[in-house]
């Protein structure tokens, strides 16, 4: 996933995306039945990175604090709360007999930093087509829209 985010020039989202996908894959490994097979999909579209994990277990996850509040020394049970804390949004949707998909989104930084003009698309200066910057991470422009919205899938066996 890190390589794909670098390809899209979204280096600034790598840490949060890696944390989120690690938590989702840990949940598959610990809870999914009947098997631990899953598919990870990342998509960058309309300024949002969406990371999805599909597994074959139809049971939907839930964030439920333990009775008496969270145990400060607990070493498990915090994954979805972490995802909720670092992401813009998250959720789960049933896929019928095929299991479920758990996903989260991360916003890309602002589309056009102040003072940075749109880049001319074919070297034209006036009257020609212009390519607007898609998103920036610390000043690095994301590649053109055709590259920026490509979905990537990877099958992961746990």
PDB file of C-alpha atoms in Angstrom:
ATOM      1  CA  UNK A   1       0.000   0.000   0.000  1.00  0.00           C
ATOM      2  CA  UNK A   2       2.837   2.383   0.803  1.00  0.00           C
ATOM      3  CA  UNK A   3       4.243   2.005  -2.712  1.00  0.00           C
ATOM      4  CA  UNK A   4       0.869   2.824  -4.283  1.00  0.00           C
ATOM      5  CA  UNK A   5       0.420   5.887  -2.061  1.00  0.00           C
ATOM      6  CA  UNK A   6       3.915   7.048  -3.029  1.00  0.00           C
ATOM      7  CA  UNK A   7       3.000   6.536  -6.696  1.00  0.00           C
ATOM      8  CA  UNK A   8      -0.010   8.791  -6.144  1.00  0.00           C
ATOM      9  CA  UNK A   9       2.261  11.275  -4.266  1.00  0.00           C
ATOM     10  CA  UNK A  10       0.215  10.771  -1.107  1.00  0.00           C
ATOM     11  CA  UNK A  11       3.199  10.062   1.137  1.00  0.00           C
ATOM     12  CA  UNK A  12       1.601  12.123   3.912  1.00  0.00           C
ATOM     13  CA  UNK A  13      -1.245   9.564   4.219  1.00  0.00           C
ATOM     14  CA  UNK A  14       0.987   6.478   4.502  1.00  0.00           C
ATOM     15  CA  UNK A  15       1.199   6.353   8.307  1.00  0.00           C
ATOM     16  CA  UNK A  16      -2.545   6.685   8.935  1.00  0.00           C
ATOM     17  CA  UNK A  17      -3.449   4.331   6.084  1.00  0.00           C
ATOM     18  CA  UNK A  18      -0.932   1.733   7.262  1.00  0.00           C
ATOM     19  CA  UNK A  19      -2.230   1.960  10.837  1.00  0.00           C
ATOM     20  CA  UNK A  20      -5.822   1.553   9.672  1.00  0.00           C
ATOM     21  CA  UNK A  21      -5.195  -1.368   7.325  1.00  0.00           C
ATOM     22  CA  UNK A  22      -3.056  -3.097   9.966  1.00  0.00           C
ATOM     23  CA  UNK A  23      -5.934  -2.870  12.434  1.00  0.00           C
ATOM     24  CA  UNK A  24      -8.439  -4.195   9.883  1.00  0.00           C
ATOM     25  CA  UNK A  25      -6.157  -7.089   8.919  1.00  0.00           C
ATOM     26  CA  UNK A  26      -5.595  -7.890  12.598  1.00  0.00           C
ATOM     27  CA  UNK A  27      -9.370  -8.080  13.046  1.00  0.00           C
ATOM     28  CA  UNK A  28      -9.603 -10.521  10.136  1.00  0.00           C
ATOM     29  CA  UNK A  29      -6.823 -12.638  11.629  1.00  0.00           C
ATOM     30  CA  UNK A  30      -8.373 -12.664  15.117  1.00  0.00           C
ATOM     31  CA  UNK A  31     -12.103 -12.797  14.389  1.00  0.00           C
ATOM     32  CA  UNK A  32     -13.020 -13.838  10.839  1.00  0.00           C
ATOM     33  CA  UNK A  33     -14.674 -17.202  10.276  1.00  0.00           C
ATOM     34  CA  UNK A  34     -14.710 -19.593   8.435  1.00  0.00           C
ATOM     35  CA  UNK A  35     -11.287 -18.594   7.048  1.00  0.00           C
ATOM     36  CA  UNK A  36      -8.744 -15.798   7.244  1.00  0.00           C
ATOM     37  CA  UNK A  37      -8.740 -14.958   3.524  1.00  0.00           C
ATOM     38  CA  UNK A  38      -9.375 -11.313   2.697  1.00  0.00           C
ATOM     39  CA  UNK A  39      -9.005  -8.759  -0.064  1.00  0.00           C
ATOM     40  CA  UNK A  40      -7.588  -5.274   0.476  1.00  0.00           C
ATOM     41  CA  UNK A  41      -8.621  -2.469  -1.878  1.00  0.00           C
ATOM     42  CA  UNK A  42      -7.385   1.110  -1.905  1.00  0.00           C
ATOM     43  CA  UNK A  43      -8.931   3.836  -4.011  1.00  0.00           C
ATOM     44  CA  UNK A  44      -8.162   7.528  -4.360  1.00  0.00           C
ATOM     45  CA  UNK A  45     -11.106   9.410  -5.812  1.00  0.00           C
ATOM     46  CA  UNK A  46     -12.409  12.970  -5.397  1.00  0.00           C
ATOM     47  CA  UNK A  47      -9.775  13.885  -2.819  1.00  0.00           C
ATOM     48  CA  UNK A  48     -10.481  10.887  -0.559  1.00  0.00           C
ATOM     49  CA  UNK A  49      -8.442   7.755   0.032  1.00  0.00           C
ATOM     50  CA  UNK A  50     -10.685   4.784   0.805  1.00  0.00           C
ATOM     51  CA  UNK A  51      -9.170   1.604   2.225  1.00  0.00           C
ATOM     52  CA  UNK A  52     -11.447  -1.454   2.272  1.00  0.00           C
ATOM     53  CA  UNK A  53     -10.954  -4.985   3.580  1.00  0.00           C
ATOM     54  CA  UNK A  54     -13.351  -7.713   2.452  1.00  0.00           C
ATOM     55  CA  UNK A  55     -13.508 -11.012   4.359  1.00  0.00           C
ATOM     56  CA  UNK A  56     -15.864 -14.004   4.302  1.00  0.00           C
ATOM     57  CA  UNK A  57     -17.311 -13.546   7.808  1.00  0.00           C
ATOM     58  CA  UNK A  58     -20.814 -12.002   7.668  1.00  0.00           C
ATOM     59  CA  UNK A  59     -20.661 -10.702  11.267  1.00  0.00           C
ATOM     60  CA  UNK A  60     -20.317  -6.910  11.342  1.00  0.00           C
ATOM     61  CA  UNK A  61     -17.825  -5.301  13.746  1.00  0.00           C
ATOM     62  CA  UNK A  62     -18.946  -2.977  16.516  1.00  0.00           C
ATOM     63  CA  UNK A  63     -17.173  -0.469  18.706  1.00  0.00           C
ATOM     64  CA  UNK A  64     -18.462  -1.221  22.173  1.00  0.00           C
ATOM     65  CA  UNK A  65     -16.692  -0.017  25.312  1.00  0.00           C
ATOM     66  CA  UNK A  66     -16.299  -2.764  27.890  1.00  0.00           C
ATOM     67  CA  UNK A  67     -18.472  -2.561  31.019  1.00  0.00           C
ATOM     68  CA  UNK A  68     -16.877  -0.174  33.491  1.00  0.00           C
ATOM     69  CA  UNK A  69     -14.970   1.711  30.786  1.00  0.00           C
ATOM     70  CA  UNK A  70     -11.841   0.847  28.821  1.00  0.00           C
ATOM     71  CA  UNK A  71      -9.023  -0.982  30.561  1.00  0.00           C
ATOM     72  CA  UNK A  72      -5.930   1.255  30.302  1.00  0.00           C
ATOM     73  CA  UNK A  73      -3.703  -1.844  30.292  1.00  0.00           C
ATOM     74  CA  UNK A  74      -5.657  -3.782  27.646  1.00  0.00           C
ATOM     75  CA  UNK A  75      -3.633  -4.993  24.670  1.00  0.00           C
ATOM     76  CA  UNK A  76      -6.615  -5.652  22.398  1.00  0.00           C
ATOM     77  CA  UNK A  77     -10.042  -4.265  21.587  1.00  0.00           C
ATOM     78  CA  UNK A  78      -8.864  -0.852  20.426  1.00  0.00           C
ATOM     79  CA  UNK A  79      -8.496  -1.317  16.667  1.00  0.00           C
ATOM     80  CA  UNK A  80     -11.790   0.165  15.508  1.00  0.00           C
ATOM     81  CA  UNK A  81     -11.486   3.000  18.020  1.00  0.00           C
ATOM     82  CA  UNK A  82      -8.060   3.803  16.529  1.00  0.00           C
ATOM     83  CA  UNK A  83      -9.518   3.743  13.033  1.00  0.00           C
ATOM     84  CA  UNK A  84     -12.316   6.025  14.177  1.00  0.00           C
ATOM     85  CA  UNK A  85      -9.756   8.416  15.692  1.00  0.00           C
ATOM     86  CA  UNK A  86      -7.451   8.708  12.656  1.00  0.00           C
ATOM     87  CA  UNK A  87      -9.949   8.502   9.795  1.00  0.00           C
ATOM     88  CA  UNK A  88     -12.481  10.915   8.371  1.00  0.00           C
ATOM     89  CA  UNK A  89     -15.123   8.174   8.374  1.00  0.00           C
ATOM     90  CA  UNK A  90     -15.375   4.410   8.597  1.00  0.00           C
ATOM     91  CA  UNK A  91     -17.999   1.719   8.390  1.00  0.00           C
ATOM     92  CA  UNK A  92     -18.926  -1.826   7.491  1.00  0.00           C
ATOM     93  CA  UNK A  93     -21.391  -3.183   4.987  1.00  0.00           C
ATOM     94  CA  UNK A  94     -22.684  -6.730   4.627  1.00  0.00           C
ATOM     95  CA  UNK A  95     -22.037  -8.597   1.397  1.00  0.00           C
ATOM     96  CA  UNK A  96     -24.687 -11.289   1.913  1.00  0.00           C
ATOM     97  CA  UNK A  97     -23.236 -14.787   1.806  1.00  0.00           C
ATOM     98  CA  UNK A  98     -19.921 -13.330   0.606  1.00  0.00           C
ATOM     99  CA  UNK A  99     -19.097 -11.802   4.022  1.00  0.00           C
ATOM    100  CA  UNK A 100     -18.558  -8.119   4.674  1.00  0.00           C
ATOM    101  CA  UNK A 101     -16.451  -5.097   3.795  1.00  0.00           C
ATOM    102  CA  UNK A 102     -14.971  -2.838   6.481  1.00  0.00           C
ATOM    103  CA  UNK A 103     -13.642   0.482   5.196  1.00  0.00           C
ATOM    104  CA  UNK A 104     -12.263   3.861   6.237  1.00  0.00           C
ATOM    105  CA  UNK A 105     -11.523   7.124   4.446  1.00  0.00           C
ATOM    106  CA  UNK A 106      -8.733   9.646   4.769  1.00  0.00           C
ATOM    107  CA  UNK A 107      -8.982  13.099   3.197  1.00  0.00           C
ATOM    108  CA  UNK A 108      -6.156  14.274   0.981  1.00  0.00           C
ATOM    109  CA  UNK A 109      -4.699  17.641   1.920  1.00  0.00           C
ATOM    110  CA  UNK A 110      -6.279  20.701   0.311  1.00  0.00           C
ATOM    111  CA  UNK A 111      -6.620  20.578  -3.459  1.00  0.00           C
ATOM    112  CA  UNK A 112      -4.740  23.762  -4.283  1.00  0.00           C
ATOM    113  CA  UNK A 113      -2.383  25.435  -1.820  1.00  0.00           C
ATOM    114  CA  UNK A 114      -2.527  29.227  -1.893  1.00  0.00           C
ATOM    115  CA  UNK A 115      -0.150  30.783  -4.405  1.00  0.00           C
ATOM    116  CA  UNK A 116       0.365  27.673  -6.566  1.00  0.00           C
ATOM    117  CA  UNK A 117      -1.148  28.057 -10.042  1.00  0.00           C
ATOM    118  CA  UNK A 118      -2.697  25.300 -12.145  1.00  0.00           C
ATOM    119  CA  UNK A 119      -0.135  23.536 -14.326  1.00  0.00           C
ATOM    120  CA  UNK A 120      -0.557  23.866 -18.107  1.00  0.00           C
ATOM    121  CA  UNK A 121      -1.431  20.429 -19.597  1.00  0.00           C
ATOM    122  CA  UNK A 122       0.313  20.144 -22.965  1.00  0.00           C
ATOM    123  CA  UNK A 123       2.735  23.005 -22.547  1.00  0.00           C
ATOM    124  CA  UNK A 124       0.066  25.470 -23.677  1.00  0.00           C
ATOM    125  CA  UNK A 125      -0.074  28.890 -22.111  1.00  0.00           C
ATOM    126  CA  UNK A 126      -3.341  30.460 -23.194  1.00  0.00           C
ATOM    127  CA  UNK A 127      -6.625  29.093 -24.444  1.00  0.00           C
ATOM    128  CA  UNK A 128      -5.509  25.455 -24.121  1.00  0.00           C
ATOM    129  CA  UNK A 129      -6.596  22.749 -21.721  1.00  0.00           C
ATOM    130  CA  UNK A 130      -5.333  23.008 -18.170  1.00  0.00           C
ATOM    131  CA  UNK A 131      -4.854  20.252 -15.663  1.00  0.00           C
ATOM    132  CA  UNK A 132      -5.805  21.341 -12.171  1.00  0.00           C
ATOM    133  CA  UNK A 133      -3.746  19.940  -9.303  1.00  0.00           C
ATOM    134  CA  UNK A 134      -5.623  17.088  -7.656  1.00  0.00           C
ATOM    135  CA  UNK A 135      -4.160  17.200  -4.138  1.00  0.00           C
ATOM    136  CA  UNK A 136      -0.993  18.095  -2.321  1.00  0.00           C
ATOM    137  CA  UNK A 137       1.021  16.495   0.458  1.00  0.00           C
ATOM    138  CA  UNK A 138       3.558  18.959   1.764  1.00  0.00           C
ATOM    139  CA  UNK A 139       3.632  20.716  -1.596  1.00  0.00           C
ATOM    140  CA  UNK A 140       3.940  17.605  -3.821  1.00  0.00           C
ATOM    141  CA  UNK A 141       1.308  17.474  -6.540  1.00  0.00           C
ATOM    142  CA  UNK A 142      -0.684  14.271  -6.961  1.00  0.00           C
ATOM    143  CA  UNK A 143      -0.473  12.756 -10.422  1.00  0.00           C
ATOM    144  CA  UNK A 144      -3.138  13.424 -13.035  1.00  0.00           C
ATOM    145  CA  UNK A 145      -6.715  12.363 -12.368  1.00  0.00           C
ATOM    146  CA  UNK A 146      -6.424   9.210 -14.503  1.00  0.00           C
ATOM    147  CA  UNK A 147      -3.676   7.881 -12.227  1.00  0.00           C
ATOM    148  CA  UNK A 148      -5.219   9.290  -9.067  1.00  0.00           C
ATOM    149  CA  UNK A 149      -8.477   7.340  -9.127  1.00  0.00           C
ATOM    150  CA  UNK A 150      -7.142   3.886  -9.999  1.00  0.00           C
ATOM    151  CA  UNK A 151      -8.285   1.239  -7.538  1.00  0.00           C
ATOM    152  CA  UNK A 152      -5.718  -1.321  -6.429  1.00  0.00           C
ATOM    153  CA  UNK A 153      -6.617  -4.790  -5.183  1.00  0.00           C
ATOM    154  CA  UNK A 154      -4.498  -7.297  -3.349  1.00  0.00           C
ATOM    155  CA  UNK A 155      -5.513 -10.720  -2.072  1.00  0.00           C
ATOM    156  CA  UNK A 156      -4.042 -11.411   1.351  1.00  0.00           C
ATOM    157  CA  UNK A 157      -4.226 -14.771   3.068  1.00  0.00           C
ATOM    158  CA  UNK A 158      -3.874 -14.582   6.843  1.00  0.00           C
TER     159      UNK A 158
END
